Coordinates of C-alpha atoms in Angstrom, one line a residue:
X1 CA 15.5 -13.3 -15.1
X2 CA 15.2 -16.7 -13.4
X3 CA 12.8 -16.3 -10.5
X4 CA 13.7 -17.8 -7.2
X5 CA 10.9 -19.2 -5.0
X6 CA 9.4 -16.9 -2.3
X7 CA 10.2 -18.4 1.1
X8 CA 8.0 -17.4 4.0
X9 CA 9.2 -19.3 7.0
X10 CA 7.9 -22.9 6.6
X11 CA 5.9 -22.2 3.5
X12 CA 7.2 -21.6 0.0
X13 CA 5.6 -20.2 -3.3
X14 CA 7.4 -21.6 -6.3
X15 CA 7.3 -18.2 -8.0
X16 CA 8.0 -14.8 -6.3
X17 CA 4.7 -13.2 -7.5
X18 CA 1.8 -12.2 -5.3
X19 CA -1.5 -11.4 -6.8
X20 CA -2.7 -8.3 -5.1
X21 CA -6.1 -8.2 -3.2
X22 CA -8.8 -6.4 -5.1
X23 CA -12.2 -5.7 -3.6
X24 CA -15.1 -5.7 -3.7
X25 CA -15.4 -9.0 -5.5
X26 CA -12.6 -8.7 -8.0
X27 CA -10.1 -11.1 -6.4
X28 CA -12.1 -13.9 -4.9
X29 CA -11.5 -17.7 -4.7
X30 CA -11.4 -18.3 -8.5
X31 CA -8.6 -15.8 -9.2
X32 CA -6.6 -16.5 -6.0
X33 CA -6.9 -20.3 -6.7
X34 CA -5.7 -19.9 -10.3
X35 CA -2.6 -17.9 -9.3
X36 CA -1.8 -20.3 -6.5
X37 CA -2.1 -23.2 -8.8
X38 CA 0.5 -21.6 -11.1
X39 CA 3.0 -21.3 -8.2
X40 CA 2.3 -17.7 -7.1
X41 CA 0.6 -16.4 -4.0
X42 CA -3.2 -16.1 -4.5
X43 CA -4.9 -13.4 -2.4
X44 CA -8.6 -13.1 -1.7
X45 CA -10.0 -9.6 -0.8
X46 CA -12.1 -9.7 2.4
X47 CA -13.7 -6.4 1.6
X48 CA -17.5 -6.9 1.6
X49 CA -16.7 -10.4 0.4
X50 CA -20.3 -11.6 1.0
X51 CA -22.0 -9.2 -1.3
X52 CA -23.6 -12.0 -3.2
X53 CA -24.9 -13.7 -0.1
X54 CA -28.8 -13.5 0.1
X55 CA -28.7 -11.9 3.5
X56 CA -25.9 -9.4 2.8
X57 CA -28.2 -6.3 3.2
X58 CA -29.7 -7.6 6.5
X59 CA -26.7 -9.3 8.1
X60 CA -23.7 -7.9 6.4
X61 CA -21.0 -9.1 8.9
X62 CA -22.4 -12.6 9.1
X63 CA -22.7 -12.8 5.3
X64 CA -19.1 -11.6 4.9
X65 CA -17.7 -14.0 7.5
X66 CA -19.5 -16.9 5.9
X67 CA -18.1 -15.9 2.5
X68 CA -14.6 -15.8 3.8
X69 CA -14.7 -19.6 4.3
X70 CA -16.6 -20.2 1.0
X71 CA -14.1 -18.3 -1.1
X72 CA -11.1 -19.8 0.7
X73 CA -12.5 -23.3 0.1
X74 CA -13.1 -22.5 -3.6
X75 CA -9.5 -21.4 -4.0
X76 CA -8.1 -24.3 -2.0
X77 CA -10.1 -26.8 -4.3
X78 CA -8.3 -25.2 -7.3
X79 CA -4.9 -25.2 -5.7
X80 CA -4.7 -27.9 -3.0
X81 CA -0.9 -27.3 -2.4
X82 CA -0.8 -23.6 -3.3
X83 CA -0.2 -20.6 -1.1
X84 CA -3.5 -18.8 -0.5
X85 CA -4.2 -15.8 1.7
X86 CA -6.4 -12.8 2.3
X87 CA -6.0 -9.0 2.0
X88 CA -7.8 -7.4 5.0
X89 CA -7.8 -3.7 5.3
X90 CA -7.2 -2.1 8.7
X91 CA -9.8 0.5 7.8
X92 CA -12.5 -2.1 7.8
X93 CA -14.9 -2.2 10.6
X94 CA -14.8 -5.6 12.5
X95 CA -11.2 -6.0 11.4
X96 CA -10.5 -8.5 14.2
X97 CA -13.4 -10.7 13.2
X98 CA -12.2 -10.9 9.6
X99 CA -8.7 -11.7 10.6
X100 CA -9.9 -14.5 12.8
X101 CA -12.2 -15.8 10.1
X102 CA -9.4 -15.9 7.6
X103 CA -7.2 -17.8 10.1
X104 CA -10.0 -20.3 10.9
X105 CA -10.6 -20.8 7.2
X106 CA -7.0 -21.9 6.8
X107 CA -5.2 -18.9 5.3
X108 CA -1.5 -19.2 4.7
X109 CA -0.9 -15.4 4.9
X110 CA -2.7 -12.2 5.7
X111 CA -1.7 -9.1 3.9
X112 CA -2.9 -5.9 5.6
X113 CA -2.9 -2.2 4.7
X114 CA -5.2 0.8 4.4
X115 CA -3.8 1.8 7.8
X116 CA -1.1 0.3 9.9
X117 CA -1.9 -3.2 11.3
X118 CA -0.4 -2.5 14.6
X119 CA -2.4 -5.2 16.5
X120 CA -2.3 -7.9 13.8
X121 CA 0.1 -10.1 15.8
X122 CA -2.1 -9.9 18.9
X123 CA -5.2 -11.0 16.8
X124 CA -3.3 -13.8 15.1
X125 CA -2.0 -15.1 18.4
X126 CA -0.1 -18.3 18.2
X127 CA -1.5 -19.4 14.8
X128 CA 0.8 -20.3 12.0
X129 CA -0.6 -17.7 9.6
X130 CA 2.1 -15.5 8.0
X131 CA 1.6 -11.7 8.6
X132 CA 2.5 -9.1 6.0
X133 CA 1.9 -5.4 6.6
X134 CA 1.7 -3.0 3.7
X135 CA 3.8 0.2 3.8
X136 CA 4.4 3.0 1.3
X137 CA 7.0 5.1 3.0
X138 CA 10.0 4.6 5.2
X139 CA 8.2 6.4 8.0
X140 CA 5.4 3.9 8.0
X141 CA 7.8 1.0 7.8
X142 CA 9.7 2.3 10.8
X143 CA 6.5 2.7 12.8
X144 CA 5.2 -0.8 12.2
X145 CA 8.5 -2.5 12.6
X146 CA 9.3 -0.7 15.8
X147 CA 5.8 -1.3 17.2
X148 CA 5.8 -5.0 16.5
X149 CA 9.4 -5.3 17.9
X150 CA 8.6 -3.5 21.1
X151 CA 5.1 -4.9 21.8
X152 CA 5.2 -8.4 20.3
X153 CA 8.9 -9.1 20.0
X154 CA 8.6 -10.2 16.4
X155 CA 9.0 -8.9 12.8
X156 CA 6.7 -9.4 9.8
X157 CA 6.9 -12.6 7.8
X158 CA 6.7 -10.4 4.7
X159 CA 6.7 -6.7 4.1
X160 CA 4.9 -5.3 1.1
X161 CA 6.0 -1.9 -0.3
X162 CA 3.2 -0.4 -2.3
X163 CA 4.3 2.4 -4.5
X164 CA 2.5 5.5 -6.0
X165 CA 1.4 3.8 -9.2
X166 CA -0.8 1.2 -7.5
X167 CA -4.6 1.0 -7.9
X168 CA -7.3 1.6 -5.4
X169 CA -6.7 3.4 -2.1
X170 CA -3.1 4.8 -1.9
X171 CA -1.0 5.1 1.2
X172 CA 0.2 8.6 0.3
X173 CA -1.0 12.2 0.8
X174 CA -1.7 14.3 -2.3
X175 CA 1.7 16.1 -1.8
X176 CA 3.5 12.8 -1.6
X177 CA 1.9 11.5 -4.8
X178 CA 3.2 14.7 -6.5
X179 CA 6.7 14.3 -5.0
X180 CA 7.0 10.7 -6.1
X181 CA 5.7 11.1 -9.6
X182 CA 6.9 14.5 -10.7
X183 CA 10.3 13.2 -11.9
X184 CA 8.7 10.5 -14.1
X185 CA 9.3 10.9 -17.8
X186 CA 6.5 12.8 -19.5
X187 CA 7.2 11.3 -22.9
X188 CA 6.5 7.5 -22.8
X189 CA 8.9 7.1 -25.7
X190 CA 11.7 8.3 -23.4
X191 CA 10.9 5.9 -20.6
X192 CA 7.8 3.7 -21.3
X193 CA 8.0 2.3 -17.8
X194 CA 8.4 5.7 -16.1
X195 CA 10.5 4.9 -13.0
X196 CA 10.5 7.5 -10.3
X197 CA 14.0 8.1 -9.0
X198 CA 12.5 9.8 -6.0
X199 CA 10.5 6.8 -5.0
X200 CA 13.3 4.4 -5.8
X201 CA 15.3 6.3 -3.1
X202 CA 12.4 5.9 -0.7
X203 CA 12.4 2.2 -1.4
X204 CA 16.1 2.1 -0.6
X205 CA 15.4 3.8 2.7
X206 CA 12.8 1.2 3.5
X207 CA 15.3 -1.6 2.7
X208 CA 17.8 0.0 5.0
X209 CA 15.2 0.1 7.8
X210 CA 14.4 -3.6 7.2
X211 CA 18.0 -4.5 7.3
X212 CA 18.4 -3.2 10.9
X213 CA 15.6 -5.5 12.1
X214 CA 17.0 -8.4 10.1
X215 CA 20.3 -8.0 11.9
X216 CA 18.6 -7.6 15.3
X217 CA 16.5 -10.7 14.8
X218 CA 19.1 -12.7 12.8
X219 CA 16.5 -13.6 10.2
X220 CA 15.5 -12.7 6.7
X221 CA 12.5 -10.4 6.2
X222 CA 11.3 -10.9 2.6
X223 CA 10.1 -7.8 0.9
X224 CA 7.6 -7.5 -2.0
X225 CA 7.4 -4.4 -4.2
X226 CA 4.0 -3.5 -5.6
X227 CA 2.4 -0.7 -7.6
X228 CA 2.5 -0.3 -11.4
X229 CA 4.2 -3.5 -12.2
X230 CA 2.7 -4.7 -15.5
X231 CA 5.6 -6.1 -17.6
X232 CA 8.8 -8.0 -17.3
X233 CA 11.1 -4.9 -17.4
X234 CA 9.2 -3.4 -14.5
X235 CA 9.4 -6.7 -12.6
X236 CA 13.1 -6.8 -13.2
X237 CA 13.4 -3.2 -12.0
X238 CA 11.7 -4.2 -8.7
X239 CA 14.0 -7.1 -8.2
X240 CA 17.0 -4.9 -9.0
X241 CA 16.0 -2.7 -6.0
X242 CA 16.3 -5.7 -3.8
X243 CA 12.7 -7.2 -3.8
X244 CA 12.2 -10.8 -3.0
X245 CA 8.9 -10.8 -4.8
X246 CA 6.5 -8.6 -6.8
X247 CA 2.9 -8.0 -6.0
X248 CA 0.7 -7.5 -9.1
X249 CA -3.0 -6.7 -9.2
X250 CA -4.2 -4.8 -12.3
X251 CA -2.8 -7.2 -14.8
X252 CA -4.9 -10.0 -13.3
X253 CA -8.1 -8.1 -13.8
X254 CA -8.2 -8.8 -17.5
X255 CA -7.8 -12.6 -17.1
X256 CA -10.3 -15.3 -17.8
X257 CA -10.0 -16.4 -14.2
X258 CA -10.7 -13.1 -12.6
X259 CA -13.9 -13.1 -10.5
X260 CA -15.2 -9.8 -11.9
X261 CA -17.9 -9.4 -14.5
X262 CA -16.7 -9.3 -18.1
X263 CA -17.9 -5.7 -18.4
X264 CA -15.6 -4.6 -15.6
X265 CA -12.7 -6.2 -17.5
X266 CA -13.8 -4.6 -20.7
X267 CA -13.7 -1.2 -19.0
X268 CA -9.9 -1.7 -18.6
X269 CA -9.6 -2.7 -22.3
X270 CA -11.4 0.4 -23.4
X271 CA -9.6 2.8 -21.1
X272 CA -7.2 5.4 -22.4
X273 CA -4.2 6.8 -20.6
X274 CA -6.0 10.1 -19.9
X275 CA -8.9 8.1 -18.3
X276 CA -6.7 7.0 -15.4
X277 CA -7.1 9.6 -12.6
X278 CA -6.6 10.2 -8.9
X279 CA -9.9 10.3 -7.1
X280 CA -11.0 10.8 -3.5
X281 CA -12.8 8.1 -1.6
X282 CA -15.8 9.0 0.6
X283 CA -13.6 8.9 3.6
X284 CA -11.1 11.2 2.1
X285 CA -8.4 8.8 1.0
X286 CA -6.8 9.3 -2.4
X287 CA -7.2 6.5 -4.9
X288 CA -6.6 5.7 -8.6
X289 CA -9.5 4.8 -10.8
X290 CA -10.9 5.0 -14.3
X291 CA -12.8 8.2 -15.1
X292 CA -16.4 7.3 -16.0
X293 CA -19.7 9.0 -15.9
X294 CA -20.1 8.1 -12.2
X295 CA -16.8 9.7 -11.2
X296 CA -17.5 12.7 -13.3
X297 CA -20.7 13.3 -11.3
X298 CA -18.8 12.9 -8.0
X299 CA -16.0 15.3 -9.1
X300 CA -18.6 17.8 -10.1
X301 CA -19.9 17.8 -6.6
X302 CA -23.0 15.7 -7.1
X303 CA -24.1 13.7 -4.1
X304 CA -25.0 10.1 -5.1
X305 CA -28.0 8.5 -3.3
X306 CA -26.9 5.3 -1.6
X307 CA -28.3 2.2 0.1
X308 CA -28.5 1.8 3.9
X309 CA -25.1 1.6 5.5
X310 CA -23.3 -1.8 5.3
X311 CA -20.7 -0.8 7.9
X312 CA -17.6 -1.1 5.7
X313 CA -15.1 1.5 6.8
X314 CA -14.2 3.4 9.9
X315 CA -14.6 7.2 9.8
X316 CA -17.5 6.9 7.4
X317 CA -20.6 9.0 8.2
X318 CA -23.4 7.9 5.8
X319 CA -25.1 11.4 6.2
X320 CA -22.0 13.2 5.0
X321 CA -20.4 11.0 2.3
X322 CA -20.7 12.1 -1.4
X323 CA -21.3 8.4 -2.4
X324 CA -21.2 5.0 -0.8
X325 CA -18.0 3.1 -1.6
X326 CA -19.6 -0.3 -1.0
X327 CA -22.4 0.5 -3.5
X328 CA -19.9 1.9 -6.1
X329 CA -17.6 -1.1 -5.8
X330 CA -20.4 -3.7 -5.9
X331 CA -21.7 -2.0 -9.1
X332 CA -18.1 -2.5 -10.5
X333 CA -17.9 -6.2 -9.6
X334 CA -21.3 -6.8 -11.2
X335 CA -20.4 -5.0 -14.4
X336 CA -22.6 -2.0 -13.9
X337 CA -19.7 0.2 -14.9
X338 CA -21.3 3.5 -15.5
X339 CA -22.6 3.6 -11.9
X340 CA -19.3 2.2 -10.4
X341 CA -16.0 3.2 -8.9
X342 CA -13.5 1.5 -11.2
X343 CA -10.3 1.2 -9.2
X344 CA -7.2 0.4 -11.3
X345 CA -3.5 0.7 -11.4
X346 CA -1.6 3.4 -13.3
X347 CA -1.1 1.2 -16.4
X348 CA -4.6 -0.2 -16.7
X349 CA -5.0 1.4 -20.1
X350 CA -2.2 -0.8 -21.5
X351 CA -4.5 -3.9 -21.3
X352 CA -5.6 -4.9 -24.8
X353 CA -7.0 -8.4 -24.5
X354 CA -8.3 -11.0 -22.1
X355 CA -5.5 -13.3 -21.0
X356 CA -5.1 -16.3 -18.8
X357 CA -3.4 -16.2 -15.4
X358 CA -0.6 -18.3 -16.8
X359 CA 0.0 -15.9 -19.6
X360 CA 0.2 -13.0 -17.2
X361 CA 2.7 -14.7 -15.0
X362 CA 4.8 -15.8 -18.0
X363 CA 4.9 -12.2 -19.2
X364 CA 6.2 -11.0 -15.9
X365 CA 8.7 -13.7 -14.7
X366 CA 10.2 -16.9 -15.9

C-alpha cells in the first residue's frame, strides 16, 4: 500500500497516520514531535498535562495550562515543519480553557472526544486550528455533524472513528461492546486480526452520513479510523473501508520516544492476551486496560484512598468514587505500575520489544 498524504485544508501530513492522544503523560511533546518529524500527525494529550509541574497539587489548572505551551514547544522544536496538535477530552473540566491554550500555543489540530464536542467551533472562533471530533457510532456522527451544520454552518476538518478495540475510555455502552465484538473470530489462527463485520457495517453507515454533508458543503471531509490498528494488514483493512488516515496509539507506547516511564512500556511487553480487560472508570465509563494488582482490588470492590481532588472530569464526586483516575494514571506515567490504571488497546499484548517511532510507522504504512 502506497500511503497518500493526509490533507486537512491548508495543511498536509506527508503520511496518513495520526498518533492517538494518550494521557496522563504518555503522549507529550517528545512522542508527538517524533511522529510529526516522520511525517505523521503528532498528538499531545492535554489530560492533566502539568502533573510534573511543581505547583500541580496547589494550582492544577494553571500548571496544566502552562504545560500545554511547554509540551507544544518541545514537540515543535523536534518537528519545525510537522503537523502537531492536541487531544482534549470534552469530559474534562475547564474544557474551554484547554482548547484556547492549545490554540494560543500554535496547535495545528484539536482532536476531541470523551463526549461530543458540540461547542468546539464556538470556542475555536475564527482561528485557523483544524477541528476533529471523535465518534464511535453513526448515531454520534449524525448528532455532531447536524449540530455543527445547524449552529455553526460548518463541518469538521477531520472526523475520527474510534472502534471497539481502542484503548482507554471507549465511546460504547457495555451492550454495544458486546454487539461489535461477538462476531470476531475466537481462534486467532482463523483470523489473527479479528475484524468485526458488525462494526465494519457501522463504519459504512458513518461514511454514508459523512457523504451527505460532503455533498451539501461541496468539500471533502477526511476520515480517520482508529481502534486496534497495530499492523499493516489492519491498516490496509481500515483504508479498504474508505479511511483517509489511521489513528494509532498503543503501538507508540513501546517506542523509545514515548514520554512514559520505561516500566509502563515494560508492562505492555509483559502483558498476556488474557490480561487485557474491560474496566470501569470512576465516572462509570467503560475502558480497556491491563489487569494488574490495582485493578484487581478495584474489581473486588475495594475503595482506593486518593489525593485531594485535582478537578479532572465532570460528573466525578470525590466522596463516591472507588479510586481517583488522576492518581491512577499519574502512577502509570511514572512507572508505578502496580498502583496504576494501565490503559491500553486490545492488542497491547502483541508488543514484544521497544521500537522507534520510525519502525512503528514503517510497519504500518509505506
